[in-house]
Tab-separated table of C-alpha atoms in Angstrom:
chain	number	residue	atom	x	y	z
G	1002	UNK	CA	141.877	84.053	23.330
G	1003	UNK	CA	144.939	85.766	24.738
G	1004	UNK	CA	148.015	84.678	22.756
G	1005	UNK	CA	150.123	84.970	25.916
G	1006	UNK	CA	148.053	82.392	27.792
G	1007	UNK	CA	149.839	79.272	28.957
G	1008	UNK	CA	148.687	75.897	27.573
G	1009	UNK	CA	147.001	75.167	30.912
G	1010	UNK	CA	144.965	78.393	30.783
G	1011	UNK	CA	144.028	77.622	27.179
G	1012	UNK	CA	142.746	74.264	28.418
G	1013	UNK	CA	140.879	75.998	31.264
G	1014	UNK	CA	139.213	78.459	28.886
G	1015	UNK	CA	138.063	75.666	26.567
G	1016	UNK	CA	136.451	73.852	29.489
G	1017	UNK	CA	134.984	77.104	30.791
G	1018	UNK	CA	133.202	77.614	27.464
G	1019	UNK	CA	132.009	74.011	27.583
G	1020	UNK	CA	130.559	74.539	31.084
G	1021	UNK	CA	128.090	77.156	29.726
G	1022	UNK	CA	128.264	79.656	32.534
G	1023	UNK	CA	128.776	77.283	35.475
G	1024	UNK	CA	131.437	78.006	38.087
G	1025	UNK	CA	134.358	75.858	36.935
G	1026	UNK	CA	136.446	73.989	39.524
G	1027	UNK	CA	139.611	72.931	37.705
G	1028	UNK	CA	141.549	69.971	39.167
G	1029	UNK	CA	145.209	70.739	39.787
G	1030	UNK	CA	146.819	68.028	41.907
G	1031	UNK	CA	145.237	68.032	45.355
G	1032	UNK	CA	143.175	71.186	44.733
G	1033	UNK	CA	140.258	72.381	42.646
G	1034	UNK	CA	141.167	75.858	41.417
G	1035	UNK	CA	138.875	78.591	40.107
G	1036	UNK	CA	140.198	81.388	37.885
G	1037	UNK	CA	139.182	84.863	36.723
G	1038	UNK	CA	135.511	85.691	37.465
G	1039	UNK	CA	134.887	82.209	38.922
G	1040	UNK	CA	137.630	82.830	41.483
G	1041	UNK	CA	135.830	85.958	42.688
G	1042	UNK	CA	132.545	84.031	43.032
G	1043	UNK	CA	134.222	81.174	44.925
G	1044	UNK	CA	136.162	83.489	47.244
G	1045	UNK	CA	133.102	85.602	48.060
G	1046	UNK	CA	130.645	82.703	48.387
G	1047	UNK	CA	132.925	80.528	50.510
G	1048	UNK	CA	134.707	83.296	52.435
G	1049	UNK	CA	138.085	82.287	50.988
G	1050	UNK	CA	141.133	84.356	50.095
G	1051	UNK	CA	141.320	85.654	46.533
G	1052	UNK	CA	144.902	85.445	45.276
G	1053	UNK	CA	146.668	86.212	42.007
G	1054	UNK	CA	149.258	84.424	39.938
G	1055	UNK	CA	150.643	86.141	36.847
G	1056	UNK	CA	147.852	88.703	37.313
G	1057	UNK	CA	145.164	85.974	37.079
G	1058	UNK	CA	142.694	85.936	40.012
G	1059	UNK	CA	142.434	82.477	41.554
G	1060	UNK	CA	140.888	80.719	44.521
G	1061	UNK	CA	140.855	77.030	45.374
G	1062	UNK	CA	139.575	74.311	47.679
G	1063	UNK	CA	141.263	71.010	48.653
G	1064	UNK	CA	139.932	67.961	46.849
G	1065	UNK	CA	139.462	65.923	50.040
G	1066	UNK	CA	137.052	68.554	51.439
G	1067	UNK	CA	135.549	69.718	48.135
G	1068	UNK	CA	132.085	68.244	48.702
G	1069	UNK	CA	131.278	70.639	51.551
G	1070	UNK	CA	132.444	73.659	49.540
G	1071	UNK	CA	130.500	72.540	46.466
G	1072	UNK	CA	127.359	72.117	48.576
G	1073	UNK	CA	127.677	75.709	49.781
G	1074	UNK	CA	127.986	76.988	46.216
G	1075	UNK	CA	124.981	74.978	45.032
G	1076	UNK	CA	122.899	76.120	48.029
G	1077	UNK	CA	123.507	79.682	46.891
G	1078	UNK	CA	122.064	78.820	43.474
G	1079	UNK	CA	125.304	78.378	41.528
G	1080	UNK	CA	125.851	75.655	38.934
G	1081	UNK	CA	129.246	74.048	39.573
G	1082	UNK	CA	131.241	72.327	36.822
G	1083	UNK	CA	133.929	69.835	37.868
G	1084	UNK	CA	136.923	69.418	35.555
G	1085	UNK	CA	138.923	66.321	36.514
G	1086	UNK	CA	142.307	65.038	35.390
G	1087	UNK	CA	141.348	62.205	33.030
G	1088	UNK	CA	144.818	60.700	32.748
G	1089	UNK	CA	147.520	59.792	35.223
G	1090	UNK	CA	149.881	62.792	35.602
G	1091	UNK	CA	152.806	60.345	35.831
G	1092	UNK	CA	151.944	58.931	32.408
G	1093	UNK	CA	151.052	62.222	30.734
G	1094	UNK	CA	153.220	63.622	27.968
G	1095	UNK	CA	153.078	67.372	28.394
G	1096	UNK	CA	149.892	68.908	29.786
G	1097	UNK	CA	147.650	66.554	31.755
G	1098	UNK	CA	144.331	65.986	29.974
G	1099	UNK	CA	141.273	67.313	31.772
G	1100	UNK	CA	137.575	67.186	30.983
G	1101	UNK	CA	134.223	68.029	32.534
G	1102	UNK	CA	132.824	65.061	34.452
G	1103	UNK	CA	129.683	66.621	35.963
G	1104	UNK	CA	127.827	69.894	36.367
G	1105	UNK	CA	126.046	70.140	39.706
G	1106	UNK	CA	122.973	72.233	40.410
G	1107	UNK	CA	120.196	72.307	43.065
G	1108	UNK	CA	118.099	69.763	41.162
G	1109	UNK	CA	120.869	67.345	40.176
G	1110	UNK	CA	122.838	66.742	43.371
G	1111	UNK	CA	122.889	63.093	44.430
G	1112	UNK	CA	125.466	62.491	47.163
G	1113	UNK	CA	125.180	65.721	49.090
G	1114	UNK	CA	124.097	67.265	52.370
G	1115	UNK	CA	121.698	69.383	50.288
G	1116	UNK	CA	119.467	66.371	49.608
G	1117	UNK	CA	117.059	66.096	52.540
G	1118	UNK	CA	116.393	62.437	53.364
G	1119	UNK	CA	112.638	62.798	53.955
G	1120	UNK	CA	111.860	65.026	50.957
G	1121	UNK	CA	112.103	64.442	47.206
G	1122	UNK	CA	114.386	66.733	45.216
G	1123	UNK	CA	112.596	67.299	41.910
G	1124	UNK	CA	113.868	68.601	38.597
G	1125	UNK	CA	110.830	69.477	36.435
G	1126	UNK	CA	109.950	70.516	32.899
G	1127	UNK	CA	106.682	72.000	31.587
G	1128	UNK	CA	105.474	72.187	27.985
G	1129	UNK	CA	102.434	73.114	25.935
G	1130	UNK	CA	101.177	71.191	22.888
G	1131	UNK	CA	98.056	72.695	21.338
G	1132	UNK	CA	95.706	73.231	24.283
G	1133	UNK	CA	97.301	70.607	26.560
G	1134	UNK	CA	99.989	71.242	29.182
G	1135	UNK	CA	102.644	68.664	29.979
G	1136	UNK	CA	104.700	68.284	33.137
G	1137	UNK	CA	107.519	65.799	33.759
G	1138	UNK	CA	109.696	65.573	36.824
G	1139	UNK	CA	112.579	63.458	38.004
G	1140	UNK	CA	114.273	62.922	41.353
G	1141	UNK	CA	117.765	61.953	40.248
G	1142	UNK	CA	118.728	60.971	43.797
G	1143	UNK	CA	116.281	58.041	43.861
G	1144	UNK	CA	115.603	57.425	40.142
G	1145	UNK	CA	111.955	58.514	40.261
G	1146	UNK	CA	110.560	59.657	36.897
G	1147	UNK	CA	106.937	60.747	36.307
G	1148	UNK	CA	104.854	62.710	33.808
G	1149	UNK	CA	101.321	64.104	33.624
G	1150	UNK	CA	99.121	66.207	31.347
G	1151	UNK	CA	96.612	68.945	32.212
G	1152	UNK	CA	93.747	70.632	30.396
G	1153	UNK	CA	94.246	74.003	32.077
G	1154	UNK	CA	97.098	76.277	33.033
G	1155	UNK	CA	95.726	76.569	36.575
G	1156	UNK	CA	96.074	72.793	37.095
G	1157	UNK	CA	99.674	72.931	35.897
G	1158	UNK	CA	100.468	75.776	38.281
G	1159	UNK	CA	98.888	74.003	41.255
G	1160	UNK	CA	100.828	70.813	40.553
G	1161	UNK	CA	104.097	72.729	40.306
G	1162	UNK	CA	103.479	74.391	43.655
G	1163	UNK	CA	102.671	70.985	45.178
G	1164	UNK	CA	105.865	69.460	43.786
G	1165	UNK	CA	108.128	72.371	44.804
G	1166	UNK	CA	110.875	71.489	42.289
G	1167	UNK	CA	114.416	72.732	42.876
G	1168	UNK	CA	114.795	73.482	39.160
G	1169	UNK	CA	112.328	74.009	36.339
G	1170	UNK	CA	112.653	73.970	32.536
G	1171	UNK	CA	110.447	75.702	29.982
G	1172	UNK	CA	111.034	76.773	26.386
G	1173	UNK	CA	111.635	80.417	25.481
G	1174	UNK	CA	108.325	80.390	23.608
G	1175	UNK	CA	106.430	79.063	26.646
G	1176	UNK	CA	108.088	81.620	28.931
G	1177	UNK	CA	107.119	84.413	26.554
G	1178	UNK	CA	103.509	83.297	26.136
G	1179	UNK	CA	102.985	82.461	29.824
G	1180	UNK	CA	105.056	85.196	31.432
G	1181	UNK	CA	102.545	85.684	34.254
G	1182	UNK	CA	102.702	81.995	35.233
G	1183	UNK	CA	106.501	82.002	35.041
G	1184	UNK	CA	106.704	85.032	37.318
G	1185	UNK	CA	104.316	83.510	39.879
G	1186	UNK	CA	106.156	80.183	39.919
G	1187	UNK	CA	109.580	81.835	40.227
G	1188	UNK	CA	108.395	84.054	43.075
G	1189	UNK	CA	106.576	81.272	44.948
G	1190	UNK	CA	109.298	78.631	44.608
G	1191	UNK	CA	112.250	81.061	44.682
G	1192	UNK	CA	113.799	79.487	41.598
G	1193	UNK	CA	114.774	80.689	38.116
G	1194	UNK	CA	113.128	78.944	35.150
G	1195	UNK	CA	115.735	77.739	32.614
G	1196	UNK	CA	115.172	77.466	28.856
G	1197	UNK	CA	116.943	74.421	27.340
G	1198	UNK	CA	117.927	73.911	23.705
G	1199	UNK	CA	114.867	74.522	21.478
G	1200	UNK	CA	115.708	71.474	19.311
G	1201	UNK	CA	114.824	69.166	22.233
G	1202	UNK	CA	111.134	70.085	21.825
G	1203	UNK	CA	110.668	68.711	18.310
G	1204	UNK	CA	107.970	65.977	18.639
G	1205	UNK	CA	109.752	63.344	16.508
G	1206	UNK	CA	113.114	64.006	18.189
G	1207	UNK	CA	111.503	63.783	21.604
G	1208	UNK	CA	109.677	60.554	20.778
G	1209	UNK	CA	112.808	58.878	19.385
G	1210	UNK	CA	114.831	59.902	22.432
G	1211	UNK	CA	112.367	58.190	24.788
G	1212	UNK	CA	112.294	55.061	22.615
G	1213	UNK	CA	116.122	54.863	22.644
G	1214	UNK	CA	116.397	55.538	26.355
G	1215	UNK	CA	113.932	52.830	27.391
G	1216	UNK	CA	114.900	50.423	24.598
G	1217	UNK	CA	111.319	49.965	23.357
G	1218	UNK	CA	109.581	50.194	19.988
G	1219	UNK	CA	106.508	52.026	21.246
G	1220	UNK	CA	105.553	54.224	24.220
G	1221	UNK	CA	102.165	52.528	24.598
G	1222	UNK	CA	103.372	50.607	27.636
G	1223	UNK	CA	104.009	53.892	29.455
G	1224	UNK	CA	100.589	55.286	28.536
G	1225	UNK	CA	102.193	58.057	26.497
G	1226	UNK	CA	100.861	57.254	23.017
G	1227	UNK	CA	98.153	59.934	23.297
G	1228	UNK	CA	100.014	62.267	25.679
G	1229	UNK	CA	102.317	64.354	23.444
G	1230	UNK	CA	102.799	67.196	25.938
G	1231	UNK	CA	103.855	64.803	28.714
G	1232	UNK	CA	106.117	62.882	26.303
G	1233	UNK	CA	107.937	66.002	25.148
G	1234	UNK	CA	108.402	67.241	28.728
G	1235	UNK	CA	109.889	63.874	29.743
G	1236	UNK	CA	112.200	63.774	26.736
G	1237	UNK	CA	113.433	67.342	27.280
G	1238	UNK	CA	114.424	66.492	30.866
G	1239	UNK	CA	116.424	63.470	29.679
G	1240	UNK	CA	118.217	65.483	27.009
G	1241	UNK	CA	118.965	68.397	29.338
G	1242	UNK	CA	120.295	66.247	32.191
G	1243	UNK	CA	122.482	64.178	29.861
G	1244	UNK	CA	123.864	67.028	27.748
G	1245	UNK	CA	123.957	69.915	30.202
G	1246	UNK	CA	124.698	68.070	33.459
G	1247	UNK	CA	126.594	65.066	31.991
G	1248	UNK	CA	124.489	62.633	34.012
G	1249	UNK	CA	124.275	58.911	33.313
G	1250	UNK	CA	120.504	58.292	33.427
G	1251	UNK	CA	120.607	54.520	32.933
G	1252	UNK	CA	119.036	54.174	36.401
G	1253	UNK	CA	115.822	55.747	35.036
G	1254	UNK	CA	114.372	52.482	33.751
G	1255	UNK	CA	110.687	53.428	33.842
G	1256	UNK	CA	108.413	56.428	33.420
G	1257	UNK	CA	105.145	56.589	35.341
G	1258	UNK	CA	102.250	58.508	33.809
G	1259	UNK	CA	99.854	59.446	36.553
G	1260	UNK	CA	96.419	60.979	36.256
G	1261	UNK	CA	95.349	63.617	38.747
G	1262	UNK	CA	91.744	62.367	38.450
G	1263	UNK	CA	92.719	59.350	40.604
G	1264	UNK	CA	93.730	61.594	43.501
G	1265	UNK	CA	92.273	64.461	45.476
G	1266	UNK	CA	93.875	67.633	44.161
G	1267	UNK	CA	94.599	69.841	47.156
G	1268	UNK	CA	95.646	73.300	46.047
G	1269	UNK	CA	98.645	74.953	47.751
G	1270	UNK	CA	96.467	77.459	49.619
G	1271	UNK	CA	94.404	74.645	51.146
G	1272	UNK	CA	97.600	72.810	52.105
G	1273	UNK	CA	98.707	75.876	54.027
G	1274	UNK	CA	95.328	76.405	55.703
G	1275	UNK	CA	95.093	72.723	56.632
G	1276	UNK	CA	98.677	72.897	57.943
G	1277	UNK	CA	99.581	69.637	56.221
G	1278	UNK	CA	103.322	70.344	56.040
G	1279	UNK	CA	103.865	73.599	57.916
G	1280	UNK	CA	102.298	75.327	60.889
G	1281	UNK	CA	102.571	78.573	62.775
G	1282	UNK	CA	102.964	76.408	65.876
G	1283	UNK	CA	106.200	74.435	66.220
G	1284	UNK	CA	105.499	70.755	65.539
G	1285	UNK	CA	101.860	71.505	64.780
G	1286	UNK	CA	101.674	70.346	61.158
G	1287	UNK	CA	99.850	67.152	60.277
G	1288	UNK	CA	103.000	65.509	58.859
G	1289	UNK	CA	104.935	66.186	62.074
G	1290	UNK	CA	102.220	64.450	64.104
G	1291	UNK	CA	101.520	61.375	61.981
G	1292	UNK	CA	104.971	60.678	60.522
G	1293	UNK	CA	106.164	57.674	62.525
G	1294	UNK	CA	107.998	56.156	59.564
G	1295	UNK	CA	111.275	54.365	60.271
G	1296	UNK	CA	112.958	54.898	56.900
G	1297	UNK	CA	113.608	57.889	54.658
G	1298	UNK	CA	111.877	55.996	51.835
G	1299	UNK	CA	108.748	55.666	53.951
G	1300	UNK	CA	108.832	59.335	54.944
G	1301	UNK	CA	108.971	60.447	51.303
G	1302	UNK	CA	106.120	58.096	50.401
G	1303	UNK	CA	103.963	59.413	53.239
G	1304	UNK	CA	104.485	63.001	52.089
G	1305	UNK	CA	103.391	62.044	48.571
G	1306	UNK	CA	100.290	60.302	49.944
G	1307	UNK	CA	99.364	63.408	51.911
G	1308	UNK	CA	99.847	65.636	48.882
G	1309	UNK	CA	97.693	63.348	46.717
G	1310	UNK	CA	95.129	61.413	48.808
G	1311	UNK	CA	93.422	58.514	47.032
G	1312	UNK	CA	89.924	58.990	45.620
G	1313	UNK	CA	89.085	55.392	44.616
G	1314	UNK	CA	87.350	53.390	47.315
G	1315	UNK	CA	88.946	49.967	46.734
G	1316	UNK	CA	92.604	51.085	47.157
G	1317	UNK	CA	91.596	53.074	50.262
G	1318	UNK	CA	89.907	50.023	51.803
G	1319	UNK	CA	92.929	47.847	50.963
G	1320	UNK	CA	95.221	50.235	52.848
G	1321	UNK	CA	92.820	50.356	55.785
G	1322	UNK	CA	92.624	46.557	55.971
G	1323	UNK	CA	96.419	46.253	55.919
G	1324	UNK	CA	96.736	48.803	58.735
G	1325	UNK	CA	93.987	47.050	60.682
G	1326	UNK	CA	95.733	43.671	60.456
G	1327	UNK	CA	99.068	45.146	61.513
G	1328	UNK	CA	97.707	47.094	64.478
G	1329	UNK	CA	95.898	43.977	65.726
G	1330	UNK	CA	99.272	42.226	66.044
G	1331	UNK	CA	101.379	44.571	68.158
G	1332	UNK	CA	104.299	42.159	68.511
G	1333	UNK	CA	104.654	41.647	64.771
G	1334	UNK	CA	104.228	45.378	64.160
G	1335	UNK	CA	106.947	46.211	66.698
G	1336	UNK	CA	109.322	43.682	65.129
G	1337	UNK	CA	108.654	45.102	61.672
G	1338	UNK	CA	109.395	48.626	62.916
G	1339	UNK	CA	112.706	47.482	64.399
G	1340	UNK	CA	113.656	45.874	61.078
G	1341	UNK	CA	112.785	49.051	59.178
G	1342	UNK	CA	114.933	51.113	61.540
G	1343	UNK	CA	117.992	49.084	60.487
G	1344	UNK	CA	117.421	49.702	56.770
G	1345	UNK	CA	119.362	52.232	54.709
G	1346	UNK	CA	117.827	54.540	52.097
G	1347	UNK	CA	117.992	51.861	49.424
G	1348	UNK	CA	116.497	54.051	46.669
G	1349	UNK	CA	119.203	56.686	46.941
G	1350	UNK	CA	122.069	54.286	47.652
G	1351	UNK	CA	121.304	52.259	44.509
G	1352	UNK	CA	121.083	55.459	42.462
G	1353	UNK	CA	124.517	56.526	43.729
G	1354	UNK	CA	125.801	53.119	42.588
G	1355	UNK	CA	124.462	53.577	39.065
G	1356	UNK	CA	125.908	57.103	38.853
G	1357	UNK	CA	129.344	56.049	40.084
G	1358	UNK	CA	129.246	58.022	43.362
G	1359	UNK	CA	129.078	54.962	45.596
G	1360	UNK	CA	131.392	54.411	48.552
G	1361	UNK	CA	132.266	51.076	50.240
G	1362	UNK	CA	129.888	51.732	53.143
G	1363	UNK	CA	127.044	52.321	50.688
G	1364	UNK	CA	127.577	48.858	49.244
G	1365	UNK	CA	127.634	47.303	52.694
G	1366	UNK	CA	124.395	49.164	53.508
G	1367	UNK	CA	122.778	47.514	50.486
G	1368	UNK	CA	123.768	44.058	51.710
G	1369	UNK	CA	122.613	44.756	55.279
G	1370	UNK	CA	119.261	46.048	54.032
G	1371	UNK	CA	118.799	43.040	51.752
G	1372	UNK	CA	119.601	40.695	54.635
G	1373	UNK	CA	116.708	42.192	56.628
G	1374	UNK	CA	114.107	41.407	53.948
G	1375	UNK	CA	113.709	37.727	54.816
G	1376	UNK	CA	112.923	38.355	58.518
G	1377	UNK	CA	110.631	41.221	57.473
G	1378	UNK	CA	108.671	38.885	55.202
G	1379	UNK	CA	108.307	36.340	58.006
G	1380	UNK	CA	107.111	39.038	60.398
G	1381	UNK	CA	104.562	40.507	57.988
G	1382	UNK	CA	103.220	37.076	57.038
G	1383	UNK	CA	101.830	36.779	60.571
G	1384	UNK	CA	99.560	39.747	59.866
G	1385	UNK	CA	98.947	39.284	56.162
G	1386	UNK	CA	96.394	36.463	56.128
G	1387	UNK	CA	93.467	38.851	55.598
G	1388	UNK	CA	95.189	41.628	53.677
G	1389	UNK	CA	95.626	41.188	49.923
G	1390	UNK	CA	97.775	44.331	49.831
G	1391	UNK	CA	100.248	42.923	52.375
G	1392	UNK	CA	100.311	39.552	50.603
G	1393	UNK	CA	101.114	41.250	47.286
G	1394	UNK	CA	103.903	43.284	48.889
G	1395	UNK	CA	105.394	40.194	50.543
G	1396	UNK	CA	105.474	38.344	47.217
G	1397	UNK	CA	107.366	41.232	45.633
G	1398	UNK	CA	110.112	41.254	48.289
G	1399	UNK	CA	113.336	39.727	46.991
G	1400	UNK	CA	116.338	39.422	49.346
G	1401	UNK	CA	118.748	38.910	46.388
G	1402	UNK	CA	120.778	36.428	48.416
G	1403	UNK	CA	123.588	36.004	45.865
G	1404	UNK	CA	124.198	39.746	45.770
G	1405	UNK	CA	124.226	40.227	49.527
G	1406	UNK	CA	126.509	37.214	50.010
G	1407	UNK	CA	128.945	38.571	47.424
G	1408	UNK	CA	129.043	41.987	49.117
G	1409	UNK	CA	129.538	40.497	52.589
G	1410	UNK	CA	132.292	38.214	51.271
G	1411	UNK	CA	134.078	41.024	49.429
G	1412	UNK	CA	133.954	43.998	51.816
G	1413	UNK	CA	135.487	44.414	55.236
G	1414	UNK	CA	133.124	45.296	58.074
G	1415	UNK	CA	133.208	48.172	58.629
G	1416	UNK	CA	134.883	49.312	55.408
G	1417	UNK	CA	136.589	52.716	55.107
G	1418	UNK	CA	134.343	55.733	54.521
G	1419	UNK	CA	135.963	56.602	51.184
G	1420	UNK	CA	137.737	54.875	48.347
G	1421	UNK	CA	141.475	55.306	48.090
G	1422	UNK	CA	142.298	54.859	51.762
G	1423	UNK	CA	142.649	51.067	51.442
G	1424	UNK	CA	141.292	48.288	53.615
G	1425	UNK	CA	137.933	47.916	51.833
G	1426	UNK	CA	138.398	44.394	50.419
G	1427	UNK	CA	138.707	41.225	52.485
G	1428	UNK	CA	141.648	38.885	52.086
G	1429	UNK	CA	140.905	35.857	49.946
G	1430	UNK	CA	138.837	37.803	47.402
G	1431	UNK	CA	141.698	38.534	44.981
G	1432	UNK	CA	144.996	36.687	44.947
G	1433	UNK	CA	146.715	39.605	43.191
G	1434	UNK	CA	145.408	42.119	45.750
G	1435	UNK	CA	146.461	39.859	48.633
G	1436	UNK	CA	149.991	39.699	47.204
G	1437	UNK	CA	150.135	43.501	46.901
G	1438	UNK	CA	148.896	43.884	50.485
G	1439	UNK	CA	151.544	41.445	51.643
G	1440	UNK	CA	154.228	43.458	49.864
G	1441	UNK	CA	152.943	46.707	51.354
G	1442	UNK	CA	152.825	45.413	54.929
G	1443	UNK	CA	155.841	43.090	54.851
G	1444	UNK	CA	158.131	44.687	52.272
G	1445	UNK	CA	161.439	43.677	53.881
G	1446	UNK	CA	160.449	40.039	54.156
G	1447	UNK	CA	159.106	40.162	50.595
G	1448	UNK	CA	162.425	41.452	49.227
G	1449	UNK	CA	164.407	38.807	51.103
G	1450	UNK	CA	162.106	36.083	49.756
G	1451	UNK	CA	162.237	37.549	46.240
G	1452	UNK	CA	166.055	37.652	46.255
G	1453	UNK	CA	166.159	34.079	47.494
G	1454	UNK	CA	163.773	33.037	44.711
G	1455	UNK	CA	165.916	34.748	42.050
G	1456	UNK	CA	169.104	33.143	43.391
G	1457	UNK	CA	167.472	29.733	43.178
G	1458	UNK	CA	166.162	30.337	39.634
G	1459	UNK	CA	169.387	31.817	38.216
G	1460	UNK	CA	172.059	30.072	40.262
G	1461	UNK	CA	173.651	33.474	41.049
G	1462	UNK	CA	174.618	33.129	44.712
G	1463	UNK	CA	175.905	36.732	44.994
G	1464	UNK	CA	172.732	38.363	43.616
G	1465	UNK	CA	171.473	41.335	45.667
G	1466	UNK	CA	168.378	43.567	45.593
G	1467	UNK	CA	168.865	47.232	46.505
G	1468	UNK	CA	167.284	50.656	45.980
G	1469	UNK	CA	168.329	54.117	44.873
G	1470	UNK	CA	166.407	57.226	43.817
G	1471	UNK	CA	167.490	57.059	40.193
G	1472	UNK	CA	166.326	53.519	39.361
G	1473	UNK	CA	164.153	52.552	42.307
G	1474	UNK	CA	164.582	48.881	43.179
G	1475	UNK	CA	167.209	47.027	41.149
G	1476	UNK	CA	168.982	43.671	40.973
G	1477	UNK	CA	172.788	43.738	41.284
G	1478	UNK	CA	174.945	40.953	39.843
G	1479	UNK	CA	178.773	40.720	39.886
G	1480	UNK	CA	180.639	40.674	36.563
G	1481	UNK	CA	181.823	37.152	37.332
G	1482	UNK	CA	178.216	35.894	37.347
G	1483	UNK	CA	176.857	38.066	34.502
G	1484	UNK	CA	176.845	35.089	32.126
G	1485	UNK	CA	174.095	33.536	34.290
G	1486	UNK	CA	171.731	36.526	33.921
G	1487	UNK	CA	168.466	35.494	32.160
G	1488	UNK	CA	167.077	37.345	29.127
G	1489	UNK	CA	164.241	38.803	31.195
G	1490	UNK	CA	166.722	41.017	33.117
G	1491	UNK	CA	167.111	44.517	31.628
G	1492	UNK	CA	170.485	46.263	32.207
G	1493	UNK	CA	170.210	49.720	33.735
G	1494	UNK	CA	173.735	50.558	35.007
G	1495	UNK	CA	177.304	49.257	34.759
G	1496	UNK	CA	179.666	49.587	37.735
G	1497	UNK	CA	183.355	48.654	38.152
G	1498	UNK	CA	182.592	45.238	39.681
G	1499	UNK	CA	178.908	44.680	38.938
G	1500	UNK	CA	175.903	45.219	36.665
G	1501	UNK	CA	172.505	46.513	37.783
G	1502	UNK	CA	169.269	45.230	36.271
G	1503	UNK	CA	165.512	45.458	36.566
């Protein structure tokens, strides 16, 4: 460390080391600043000017527009660490405290233009235990968490190419032993496999981490008791996302173990030849023709169904019967489609809530979507009399009336796009907030009323309220009436004919 560095640059360097190679955006007032080698990366990647201060290269972006700049950096494959001011600068004694609050990467973005609404954004991990291969993957944006085991390396590779994860983890040992697979996966998916901390792979450590995370005494309920490779892969993802990316994963409340034997395994080459998701002809893929879904949640589900068609007859027939009953009732089907069109992407909105990235409009979207569940149930009931699948789905639908009523009562409609601009909360929700709003909008009247109230309480008829830059607002009382001043008044200045208090 350079002994001539300022305290702020010492703080920056400590956080830079903590970010483990990520591009560090360091909050300074209304800007995120990058220094040294990070400044060169930011300037080049974002086409910004590279400047110098005290011979230190620096480049910055305004906080209010930072999301777009961060998205560009992440799209180019960079990991971006955000260092925020974690105390109020007005209250700070000396240097304002800062700390890392998140480290963004292609597989961990949540509220971003990078996340395509109709496609899952997977972060995956692969492991090997004895002769079994484990794969776990999570979509942080919608709290989806799954794991699977394979008997062969070829099955693992095919599943990875089907998933198309944005990021992939594997131990140094696995990468060394399976270098050919790693190279093929990196080339096909255009990603770089990352090796997390080796200690995360210890079987007992991994098992205990999953037990703590889900708050259970055994993993039997997840089907993982005899799936050590899948368990370790799932645990490594949790540890890496929490420790490396500083993510709160409390929204991951379940882990689904799926078995590829229940689905038709279509290899990536066959997917291309069948033109399931891409075609040489514009709009010629199967998904582009059959995807008439009205929500992003439905579009993602349909893609997963196409990637893994059912093999068991009974579930297939149940789906067919449900579709048959719906298509026989065109009016009900049309009404259901209109209701779906009004719904927000509830999976991703709720995840943003749990991660603390939610905005007022997201909350209102939750309430609006919940309010559409009751009419959707009534519409589907018309077509559900012969479909057990539809009846089961209807029974599971919960409009959460208390929650939606609370949101509607609390938030203005429409609320502001972002927090901090004011006007998000309705009057009548908080007496204290209403009083502050009244002061902000009617300050002159408030001061007149406040002075009148003080005169009445103290009996000081000559009391005045004024303002200056040194003290802000103050109460002025003549010397003749100073004996009437209550103990709650604090003297701030003595004049020839008066005293000033707060």
